[in-house]
Amino acid sequence: MKARPTKTTRPGSGSAAAQVLARKNNVVVALALRAFRDAQIRTVAFGYLFAVFSYIQPVGYRHTYPTRGDRLAFARSFAENTGLRLMYGQPNDIVTVGGYTAWRVGGVLAIVAAAFGLFAAVRALRAEEDSGRTEIVLAAMVGRRAAAIAALAAIAAGALLLWLAEFAGFLVGGLPTPGAAYLALATASVAPVFVGVGALASQLAPTRRGALGVGGAVLGLLFTLRVVADTVPGAGWLRWSTPLGWAELLHPFAGPQPLVLVLPAGATVLLLVVSTSLAAQRDIGTGMWPAHDSADPHPRLLRTPAGHALRNQRGTLISWIIAVGVLMFVLGGVSQAISPADIPANTRTEIAKLGAGSITTPIGYFAFVFLFVSVAVSAFACAQIGAARQEEADQQLETLLAEPISRTRWLSGRMLLAAAGVAALSLTAGLLGWAGARVAGAPIALFKMLEAGANAIPIALLFLGLTALAYALAPRASGVIGYALLAVALLWHVAGSLIGPPRWILDLTPFAHVGLVPAHPVHIAGSAVVTGIALLAGVAALAAFRRRDLAAG
């Protein structure tokens, strides 16, 4: 009887497939870590906003409305204001700290979470293709699906950090742990849906700008549906048609409905499955929609670095102008509707300490509003320096400086463009705020409103100069430094005004030197000093930028 031959294997061959799989997994993990590091500045900025905003709301509510009588009066009057419903959504059980916090935080941070998800997805998918990095990654032993998984894993980690930041803010603010976790989840549940929206837009549009335009239009439509649902009688059913409405329907601290979480989860999975399917059907660097690149070339704005920057940033500038203008028109429309019965006396006293005067008058109301207009315009200035940094990180600046263009000319052009955008935004805020007030019948002069808008320019120029200096000295950290300086200055001014420290301590923040117009006249001397410091910072930034090496992403 013949012996049955035994099957032999080459030494090590049995583990070859496992080794290949392990190497692929290591590559995916490395790509995810790199994507997370690339987005760390954006994640930190959003996380800071989530944590601070979540902490302020419950603490401020307890301080402003200490008794149940104060809270009932607030619920009967202030919460029924149509303008506030437009911004914050449908209030539920706002006589409690948790219900009030869910109303104020949910209405605002849900929109911020949507923006985070959209920007993160477009940056990780479409922007990577536009820069050519996706082609390099796919040239290795990484498939499209693995690269997409790595990008989405990095975004998921960022969204988790936002949830943790918001949860921590609620806990420090004194909310109970289960309710705080659920409210943070309700707000953060919007982000994955808009990650899916951004991923789908990245497959449809052939450029990053186009993908952001598509995603922004979807966000605007869904926000409009939420506004109609919250402000038009009988239209509440529209909340079921928008992720921003689903966040409200979860009802944190007011009869929670966790089953509603099925909607954002299902929508996210569906959008990601569709986007993955479309990605497999197109070539790298293209979109499902054809690129409109067959038109005659238009060399306008390409003769100077500043003109080239304006051509690249005009969509961003137009979006900022529209957003600020619409918001100021809405806020102007409610300027005449606020009465002493709407706001408790202690709240009016606290706001008056900021220098705005009586918030129940249109003049005092707009002075308070323009404090935050100056913050928004300053954030725009920081974002413009961030865009300049992105050009350097993507190595576009290296190509541009190969031409007979000096570093000083390039950076000064970017700063001048940002300053012009600051002026346009500030004056638009004044003009549209006046238009809204006129529609509401508020007696306020156009000149006063334009003066209030112009009063925001020195503050924004200061943060433009400081952020530019940070960019020249520490380019990779410049975004965090600029936004952190702005946040610290604002919190210093607000907290200092309420606490009442010695004057020299309050004077350390630039917001104390420009005055709140139109409640007060322009502080010409203070504005001149702030503008002078801004110019010195800008000059120092130009000198430092000339001497350092370019820093890639």
Coordinates of C-alpha atoms in Angstrom, one line a residue:
M1 CA 0.0 0.0 0.0
K2 CA 1.4 3.3 -1.1
A3 CA 1.8 6.0 1.5
R4 CA -0.4 9.1 0.8
P5 CA 1.8 12.1 -0.2
T6 CA 1.8 14.8 2.4
K7 CA 1.1 18.4 1.5
T8 CA 4.1 20.6 2.1
T9 CA 4.1 24.4 2.4
R10 CA 6.9 26.8 1.8
P11 CA 8.2 28.3 5.1
G12 CA 6.5 31.5 5.8
S13 CA 4.0 31.3 2.9
G14 CA 1.1 30.8 5.2
S15 CA 1.5 34.2 6.8
A16 CA 2.2 36.1 3.6
A17 CA -1.4 37.2 3.2
A18 CA -1.6 38.2 6.8
Q19 CA 1.5 40.3 6.5
V20 CA 0.2 42.1 3.4
L21 CA -3.1 42.8 5.2
A22 CA -1.2 44.1 8.3
R23 CA 0.9 46.4 6.1
K24 CA -2.3 47.7 4.4
N25 CA -3.9 48.3 7.8
N26 CA -0.8 50.1 9.0
V27 CA -0.9 52.4 6.0
V28 CA -4.6 53.2 6.6
V29 CA -3.9 54.0 10.2
A30 CA -1.0 56.2 9.2
L31 CA -3.2 58.0 6.6
A32 CA -5.9 58.6 9.2
L33 CA -3.4 60.0 11.7
R34 CA -2.0 62.3 9.1
A35 CA -5.5 63.5 8.1
F36 CA -6.3 64.1 11.8
R37 CA -3.1 66.1 12.3
D38 CA -3.9 68.2 9.2
A39 CA -7.2 69.1 10.7
Q40 CA -6.1 69.7 14.2
I41 CA -6.2 73.5 14.1
R42 CA -9.8 73.4 12.8
T43 CA -10.8 70.7 15.4
V44 CA -9.2 72.7 18.3
A45 CA -11.0 75.9 17.2
F46 CA -14.4 74.2 17.0
G47 CA -13.8 72.3 20.2
Y48 CA -13.0 75.5 22.1
L49 CA -16.2 77.1 20.8
F50 CA -18.3 74.0 21.8
A51 CA -16.8 73.9 25.3
V52 CA -17.0 77.6 26.1
F53 CA -20.5 78.0 24.6
S54 CA -21.8 74.9 26.4
Y55 CA -20.4 76.1 29.8
I56 CA -21.7 79.7 29.5
Q57 CA -25.3 78.9 28.9
P58 CA -26.3 77.0 32.1
V59 CA -24.1 79.2 34.3
G60 CA -25.5 82.4 32.8
Y61 CA -29.1 81.2 33.1
R62 CA -28.7 80.5 36.8
H63 CA -27.1 83.8 37.4
T64 CA -29.6 85.9 35.3
Y65 CA -32.8 84.1 36.4
P66 CA -32.2 82.8 39.9
T67 CA -35.8 82.4 40.9
R68 CA -38.6 80.4 39.4
G69 CA -40.6 83.6 39.0
D70 CA -37.9 85.1 36.9
R71 CA -37.8 82.0 34.7
L72 CA -41.6 81.9 34.2
A73 CA -41.5 85.6 33.2
F74 CA -38.8 84.8 30.7
A75 CA -40.7 81.9 29.3
R76 CA -43.9 83.9 28.8
S77 CA -42.2 86.8 27.0
F78 CA -38.7 86.4 25.7
A79 CA -38.9 82.9 24.4
E80 CA -41.9 83.7 22.2
N81 CA -40.0 86.3 20.3
T82 CA -40.0 85.3 16.6
G83 CA -36.5 86.6 16.0
L84 CA -35.2 84.4 18.8
R85 CA -37.0 81.3 17.4
L86 CA -35.4 82.0 14.1
M87 CA -31.9 81.8 15.7
Y88 CA -32.4 79.2 18.4
G89 CA -35.4 77.1 17.3
Q90 CA -38.4 75.8 19.2
P91 CA -38.1 76.2 23.1
N92 CA -39.1 73.3 25.3
D93 CA -39.4 73.5 29.1
I94 CA -37.1 76.6 29.3
V95 CA -38.1 77.3 32.9
T96 CA -35.4 74.7 33.8
V97 CA -31.7 75.1 33.4
G98 CA -31.5 72.0 31.2
G99 CA -34.4 73.0 28.9
Y100 CA -33.0 76.5 28.5
T101 CA -29.5 75.2 27.7
A102 CA -30.9 72.7 25.2
W103 CA -32.7 75.6 23.4
R104 CA -29.8 78.0 23.3
V105 CA -27.1 75.5 22.7
G106 CA -29.0 73.2 20.3
G107 CA -30.1 76.0 18.0
V108 CA -26.6 77.4 17.6
L109 CA -24.2 74.5 17.9
A110 CA -26.2 72.3 15.6
I111 CA -25.5 74.7 12.8
V112 CA -21.9 74.9 13.8
A113 CA -21.7 71.1 13.9
A114 CA -23.2 71.0 10.4
A115 CA -20.5 73.4 9.1
F116 CA -17.8 71.4 10.8
G117 CA -19.0 68.2 9.1
L118 CA -19.3 69.8 5.7
F119 CA -15.9 71.5 5.8
A120 CA -14.1 68.4 7.1
A121 CA -15.5 66.1 4.4
V122 CA -14.7 68.5 1.5
R123 CA -11.2 69.2 2.9
A124 CA -10.4 65.5 3.4
L125 CA -11.8 64.3 0.0
R126 CA -12.2 66.9 -2.7
A127 CA -9.4 69.2 -1.5
E128 CA -6.9 66.3 -1.3
E129 CA -7.7 65.4 -4.9
D130 CA -7.3 69.0 -6.1
S131 CA -3.9 69.2 -4.5
G132 CA -2.8 65.9 -6.2
R133 CA -2.0 64.1 -2.9
T134 CA -4.8 61.5 -3.5
E135 CA -3.0 60.4 -6.7
I136 CA 0.2 59.9 -4.7
V137 CA -1.6 57.9 -2.0
L138 CA -3.3 55.6 -4.5
A139 CA 0.0 55.0 -6.3
A140 CA 0.9 52.9 -3.2
M141 CA -0.8 49.8 -2.2
V142 CA -3.9 51.7 -1.0
G143 CA -7.3 51.4 -2.7
R144 CA -9.9 54.2 -2.9
R145 CA -12.0 52.5 -0.3
A146 CA -9.1 52.3 2.2
A147 CA -8.2 56.0 1.6
A148 CA -11.8 57.0 2.1
I149 CA -12.0 55.0 5.3
A150 CA -8.9 56.7 6.6
A151 CA -10.2 60.1 5.8
L152 CA -13.6 59.4 7.4
A153 CA -12.0 57.9 10.5
A154 CA -10.0 61.1 11.0
I155 CA -13.2 63.1 10.7
A156 CA -15.0 60.8 13.1
A157 CA -12.3 61.3 15.7
G158 CA -12.7 65.1 15.3
A159 CA -16.5 64.8 15.7
L160 CA -15.9 62.7 18.8
L161 CA -13.7 65.4 20.3
L162 CA -16.4 68.0 19.6
W163 CA -18.9 65.9 21.5
L164 CA -16.4 65.5 24.4
A165 CA -15.7 69.3 24.5
E166 CA -19.5 70.0 24.6
F167 CA -20.1 67.3 27.2
A168 CA -17.3 68.7 29.4
G169 CA -18.7 72.2 29.1
F170 CA -22.1 71.0 30.3
L171 CA -20.6 69.1 33.2
V172 CA -18.5 72.0 34.4
G173 CA -21.6 74.2 34.0
G174 CA -23.4 72.0 36.4
L175 CA -25.8 69.9 34.2
P176 CA -26.4 66.3 35.2
T177 CA -24.2 63.7 33.5
P178 CA -26.9 61.7 31.6
G179 CA -28.7 64.8 30.3
A180 CA -25.4 66.5 29.4
A181 CA -24.3 63.5 27.4
Y182 CA -27.6 63.2 25.6
L183 CA -27.7 67.0 24.7
A184 CA -24.2 66.9 23.4
L185 CA -25.1 63.8 21.3
A186 CA -28.2 65.6 20.0
T187 CA -26.1 68.5 18.8
A188 CA -23.2 66.4 17.5
S189 CA -25.6 64.1 15.6
V190 CA -25.9 66.8 12.9
A191 CA -22.2 66.6 12.0
P192 CA -22.1 63.0 10.5
V193 CA -25.1 63.9 8.3
F194 CA -23.2 66.8 6.8
V195 CA -20.1 64.7 6.5
G196 CA -22.2 62.6 4.2
V197 CA -23.4 65.8 2.4
G198 CA -19.8 66.9 1.9
A199 CA -18.7 63.5 0.8
L200 CA -21.5 63.4 -1.8
A201 CA -20.8 67.0 -3.0
S202 CA -17.1 66.0 -3.3
Q203 CA -18.1 63.3 -5.8
L204 CA -20.5 65.5 -7.8
A205 CA -18.5 68.7 -8.1
P206 CA -15.1 68.7 -9.9
T207 CA -13.5 71.3 -7.6
R208 CA -13.2 72.1 -3.9
R209 CA -15.0 75.4 -4.4
G210 CA -17.8 73.7 -6.3
A211 CA -18.2 71.1 -3.6
L212 CA -18.4 73.7 -0.9
G213 CA -20.9 75.6 -2.9
V214 CA -23.2 72.5 -3.3
G215 CA -22.8 71.6 0.4
G216 CA -23.4 75.2 1.5
A217 CA -26.6 75.4 -0.7
V218 CA -27.9 72.2 1.0
L219 CA -27.1 73.6 4.4
G220 CA -28.9 76.8 3.6
L221 CA -32.0 74.9 2.3
L222 CA -32.1 72.7 5.4
F223 CA -31.7 75.7 7.7
T224 CA -34.5 77.5 5.9
L225 CA -36.8 74.5 6.5
R226 CA -35.9 74.5 10.2
V227 CA -36.6 78.3 10.4
V228 CA -40.0 77.9 8.7
A229 CA -40.9 75.0 11.0
D230 CA -40.1 77.1 14.1
T231 CA -41.6 80.4 13.0
V232 CA -44.6 79.6 10.8
P233 CA -47.8 78.3 12.6
G234 CA -48.8 74.9 11.4
A235 CA -45.4 74.2 9.7
G236 CA -43.8 72.2 12.6
W237 CA -44.0 69.0 10.6
L238 CA -41.1 70.3 8.5
R239 CA -38.7 69.5 11.3
W240 CA -38.9 65.9 10.2
S241 CA -37.3 67.0 6.8
T242 CA -34.1 68.4 8.1
P243 CA -31.2 67.2 10.3
L244 CA -31.4 70.5 12.2
G245 CA -35.0 69.7 13.0
W246 CA -34.1 66.2 14.1
A247 CA -31.7 67.6 16.7
E248 CA -34.7 69.6 18.1
L249 CA -37.0 66.5 18.0
L250 CA -34.6 64.6 20.2
H251 CA -35.9 66.9 23.0
P252 CA -33.0 66.9 25.5
F253 CA -34.2 67.7 29.0
A254 CA -37.8 67.8 27.8
G255 CA -39.1 64.3 27.2
P256 CA -36.2 62.7 25.3
Q257 CA -36.9 60.8 22.1
P258 CA -33.8 58.8 21.4
L259 CA -35.4 56.8 18.6
V260 CA -35.1 59.9 16.4
L261 CA -31.3 59.2 16.3
V262 CA -32.2 56.5 13.7
L263 CA -32.8 59.4 11.2
P264 CA -29.3 60.9 11.3
A265 CA -27.7 57.5 11.5
G266 CA -29.6 56.2 8.5
A267 CA -29.1 59.4 6.5
T268 CA -25.4 59.3 7.1
V269 CA -25.0 55.7 6.0
L270 CA -27.1 56.3 2.9
L271 CA -25.1 59.4 1.9
L272 CA -21.7 57.7 2.4
V273 CA -22.8 54.6 0.5
V274 CA -24.0 56.7 -2.4
S275 CA -20.8 58.8 -2.4
T276 CA -18.6 55.7 -2.2
S277 CA -20.5 54.2 -5.2
L278 CA -20.0 57.4 -7.2
A279 CA -16.3 57.6 -6.3
A280 CA -15.8 54.1 -7.9
Q281 CA -17.3 55.4 -11.2
R282 CA -15.2 58.4 -11.9
D283 CA -11.5 59.2 -12.5
I284 CA -9.3 60.9 -9.9
G285 CA -9.4 64.7 -10.2
T286 CA -12.8 64.8 -11.9
G287 CA -16.4 64.9 -10.7
M288 CA -19.7 63.4 -11.8
W289 CA -20.6 66.8 -13.1
P290 CA -18.4 68.1 -16.0
A291 CA -15.9 70.8 -15.3
H292 CA -16.7 74.1 -17.1
D293 CA -13.1 74.6 -18.4
S294 CA -13.8 75.1 -22.1
A295 CA -14.7 78.8 -21.8
D296 CA -12.3 81.5 -23.1
P297 CA -9.7 82.4 -20.5
H298 CA -10.2 85.5 -18.4
P299 CA -6.9 87.0 -17.2
R300 CA -8.6 89.6 -15.1
L301 CA -7.2 90.0 -11.7
L302 CA -4.1 87.9 -12.6
R303 CA -1.6 90.8 -13.1
T304 CA -0.8 91.2 -9.3
P305 CA -0.6 88.8 -6.3
A306 CA -3.4 90.8 -4.6
G307 CA -5.6 90.5 -7.7
H308 CA -4.9 86.8 -7.9
A309 CA -5.8 86.4 -4.2
L310 CA -9.1 88.4 -4.7
R311 CA -10.0 86.1 -7.6
N312 CA -9.5 83.1 -5.4
Q313 CA -11.2 84.5 -2.3
R314 CA -14.1 86.4 -3.9
G315 CA -16.5 83.5 -3.4
T316 CA -15.6 83.5 0.3
L317 CA -15.9 87.2 0.6
I318 CA -19.3 87.2 -1.1
S319 CA -20.5 84.4 1.2
W320 CA -19.4 86.4 4.3
I321 CA -21.1 89.6 3.1
I322 CA -24.4 87.7 2.4
A323 CA -24.3 85.9 5.7
V324 CA -23.5 89.1 7.7
G325 CA -26.0 91.1 5.8
V326 CA -28.9 88.7 6.2
L327 CA -28.2 88.2 9.9
M328 CA -28.0 92.0 10.5
F329 CA -31.2 92.5 8.6
V330 CA -33.0 89.9 10.8
L331 CA -31.5 91.4 14.0
G332 CA -32.5 94.9 12.8
G333 CA -36.0 93.6 12.3
V334 CA -36.4 92.7 16.0
S335 CA -34.7 95.8 17.3
Q336 CA -38.1 97.5 17.9
A337 CA -39.8 94.5 19.5
I338 CA -37.7 94.2 22.7
S339 CA -39.4 95.8 25.7
P340 CA -38.5 96.0 29.4
A341 CA -41.0 93.3 30.0
D342 CA -39.0 90.9 27.8
I343 CA -35.8 91.1 29.8
P344 CA -35.4 91.0 33.6
A345 CA -34.0 94.1 35.2
N346 CA -30.8 92.3 36.4
T347 CA -30.1 91.2 32.8
R348 CA -30.5 94.7 31.5
T349 CA -28.1 95.9 34.2
E350 CA -25.5 93.3 33.3
I351 CA -25.6 94.2 29.6
A352 CA -25.4 97.9 30.4
K353 CA -22.1 97.3 32.1
L354 CA -20.6 96.4 28.8
G355 CA -21.2 100.0 27.7
A356 CA -24.2 99.4 25.5
G357 CA -26.7 101.4 27.5
S358 CA -30.3 100.1 27.7
I359 CA -30.8 97.1 25.4
T360 CA -34.5 97.8 25.4
T361 CA -33.9 100.8 23.1
P362 CA -32.8 100.4 19.4
I363 CA -29.7 102.4 20.1
G364 CA -28.6 100.3 23.0
Y365 CA -29.6 97.1 21.3
F366 CA -27.5 97.8 18.2
A367 CA -24.5 98.9 20.4
F368 CA -24.7 95.4 22.0
V369 CA -25.1 93.7 18.6
F370 CA -22.1 95.5 17.1
L371 CA -19.8 94.2 19.8
F372 CA -20.3 90.8 18.3
V373 CA -20.2 92.2 14.7
S374 CA -16.6 93.3 15.5
V375 CA -15.9 89.8 16.7
A376 CA -17.3 88.3 13.5
V377 CA -15.3 90.7 11.3
S378 CA -12.2 90.0 13.3
A379 CA -12.7 86.2 12.7
F380 CA -12.9 87.0 9.0
A381 CA -9.6 88.7 9.2
C382 CA -8.0 85.7 10.9
A383 CA -9.5 83.4 8.3
Q384 CA -7.9 85.4 5.5
I385 CA -4.5 85.0 7.0
G386 CA -5.4 81.3 7.3
A387 CA -6.1 81.2 3.6
A388 CA -2.7 82.7 2.9
R389 CA -1.1 80.1 5.1
Q390 CA -3.0 77.4 3.2
E391 CA -1.4 78.6 -0.1
E392 CA 2.0 78.1 1.5
A393 CA 1.1 74.8 3.0
D394 CA -0.1 73.5 -0.5
Q395 CA 3.2 74.8 -2.0
Q396 CA 1.4 77.2 -4.3
L397 CA 3.3 80.1 -2.8
E398 CA 6.6 78.5 -3.7
T399 CA 5.6 78.6 -7.4
L400 CA 4.3 82.1 -7.2
L401 CA 7.6 83.4 -5.6
A402 CA 9.6 81.9 -8.4
E403 CA 8.3 84.8 -10.5
P404 CA 9.7 88.3 -10.0
I405 CA 7.4 88.8 -7.0
S406 CA 8.9 89.7 -3.6
R407 CA 7.6 88.1 -0.3
T408 CA 6.8 91.6 1.0
R409 CA 4.6 92.4 -2.0
W410 CA 2.8 89.1 -1.7
L411 CA 2.0 89.3 2.0
S412 CA 1.2 93.0 2.0
G413 CA -1.2 92.4 -0.8
R414 CA -2.9 89.6 1.2
M415 CA -3.2 91.9 4.2
L416 CA -4.6 94.8 2.1
L417 CA -7.2 92.4 0.6
A418 CA -8.2 91.3 4.1
A419 CA -8.5 94.9 5.2
A420 CA -10.7 95.7 2.3
G421 CA -12.9 92.7 3.1
V422 CA -13.1 93.9 6.7
A423 CA -14.3 97.3 5.6
A424 CA -16.8 95.8 3.2
L425 CA -18.2 93.5 5.9
S426 CA -18.4 96.2 8.6
L427 CA -20.2 98.7 6.4
T428 CA -22.6 96.0 5.1
A429 CA -23.5 95.2 8.7
G430 CA -24.3 98.8 9.3
L431 CA -26.3 99.2 6.1
L432 CA -28.4 96.0 6.4
G433 CA -28.9 96.5 10.1
W434 CA -30.3 100.0 9.4
A435 CA -32.5 98.5 6.6
G436 CA -34.0 95.9 9.0
A437 CA -34.6 98.5 11.6
R438 CA -36.4 100.8 9.1
V439 CA -38.7 97.9 8.1
A440 CA -39.5 97.4 11.8
G441 CA -40.1 101.1 12.3
A442 CA -37.1 101.7 14.6
P443 CA -36.1 105.4 14.6
I444 CA -32.3 105.2 13.9
A445 CA -30.3 107.1 11.4
L446 CA -28.4 105.6 8.5
F447 CA -25.2 107.6 9.4
K448 CA -25.2 106.2 13.0
M449 CA -25.4 102.7 11.7
L450 CA -22.6 103.2 9.2
E451 CA -20.6 104.8 12.0
A452 CA -21.2 101.7 14.1
G453 CA -20.1 99.4 11.3
A454 CA -16.9 101.5 10.7
N455 CA -16.2 101.4 14.4
A456 CA -15.6 97.6 14.1
I457 CA -12.8 98.1 11.6
P458 CA -9.9 99.0 14.0
I459 CA -10.5 95.9 16.2
A460 CA -10.5 93.7 13.1
L461 CA -7.4 95.3 11.7
L462 CA -5.6 94.7 15.1
F463 CA -6.4 91.0 14.9
L464 CA -5.4 90.9 11.3
G465 CA -2.0 92.3 12.1
L466 CA -1.5 90.1 15.1
T467 CA -2.5 86.9 13.2
A468 CA -0.2 88.0 10.3
L469 CA 2.6 88.4 12.8
A470 CA 1.9 84.9 14.2
Y471 CA 1.9 83.6 10.6
A472 CA 5.3 85.1 9.9
L473 CA 6.8 83.7 13.1
A474 CA 5.0 80.4 13.6
P475 CA 3.1 79.5 10.4
R476 CA 1.8 76.2 11.5
A477 CA 0.3 77.5 14.7
S478 CA -0.8 80.9 13.4
G479 CA -4.5 79.9 13.0
V480 CA -4.8 78.8 16.6
I481 CA -2.9 81.8 17.9
G482 CA -5.1 84.3 16.0
Y483 CA -8.4 82.8 17.1
A484 CA -7.2 82.3 20.6
L485 CA -6.2 85.9 20.9
L486 CA -9.6 87.0 19.7
A487 CA -11.5 84.7 22.1
V488 CA -9.4 85.7 25.1
A489 CA -9.8 89.4 24.3
L490 CA -13.6 89.1 24.1
L491 CA -13.9 86.9 27.2
W492 CA -11.6 89.3 29.1
H493 CA -13.8 92.3 28.0
V494 CA -17.1 90.6 28.9
A495 CA -16.0 89.1 32.1
G496 CA -14.1 92.2 33.2
S497 CA -17.1 94.4 32.5
L498 CA -19.4 92.3 34.6
I499 CA -17.0 91.7 37.5
G500 CA -15.8 95.3 37.7
P501 CA -12.0 94.9 38.2
P502 CA -9.6 97.9 38.3
R503 CA -9.7 100.0 35.1
W504 CA -6.2 99.2 34.1
I505 CA -7.0 95.5 34.0
L506 CA -10.0 96.1 31.7
D507 CA -7.9 98.3 29.5
L508 CA -5.7 95.3 28.6
T509 CA -8.3 94.2 26.0
P510 CA -8.7 96.2 22.8
F511 CA -12.5 96.1 23.0
A512 CA -12.3 98.6 25.9
H513 CA -10.8 101.3 23.7
V514 CA -13.2 101.7 20.7
G515 CA -16.5 102.3 22.4
L516 CA -19.9 100.8 21.6
V517 CA -21.4 102.9 18.8
P518 CA -24.2 104.0 18.3
A519 CA -24.9 104.2 22.1
H520 CA -21.7 106.2 22.5
P521 CA -19.6 108.3 20.1
V522 CA -16.5 106.9 18.5
H523 CA -13.5 106.9 20.7
I524 CA -11.2 108.5 18.1
A525 CA -8.1 108.4 20.3
G526 CA -8.6 104.8 21.3
S527 CA -9.4 103.7 17.7
A528 CA -6.3 105.5 16.5
V529 CA -4.1 103.7 19.1
V530 CA -5.6 100.3 18.2
T531 CA -5.1 101.0 14.4
G532 CA -1.5 102.1 15.1
I533 CA -0.7 98.8 16.9
A534 CA -2.3 96.9 14.0
L535 CA 0.0 98.7 11.6
L536 CA 3.1 98.0 13.7
A537 CA 2.1 94.3 13.9
G538 CA 1.7 94.3 10.1
V539 CA 5.1 95.9 9.5
A540 CA 6.7 93.4 11.9
A541 CA 5.0 90.5 10.1
L542 CA 6.4 91.7 6.8
A543 CA 9.9 92.0 8.2
A544 CA 9.7 88.5 9.9
F545 CA 8.2 86.8 6.8
R546 CA 11.1 88.0 4.6
R547 CA 13.6 86.2 6.8
R548 CA 12.0 82.8 7.4
D549 CA 11.9 79.7 5.2
L550 CA 8.7 78.6 3.6
A551 CA 6.9 75.9 5.5
A552 CA 4.9 73.2 3.7
G553 CA 1.8 71.6 5.1

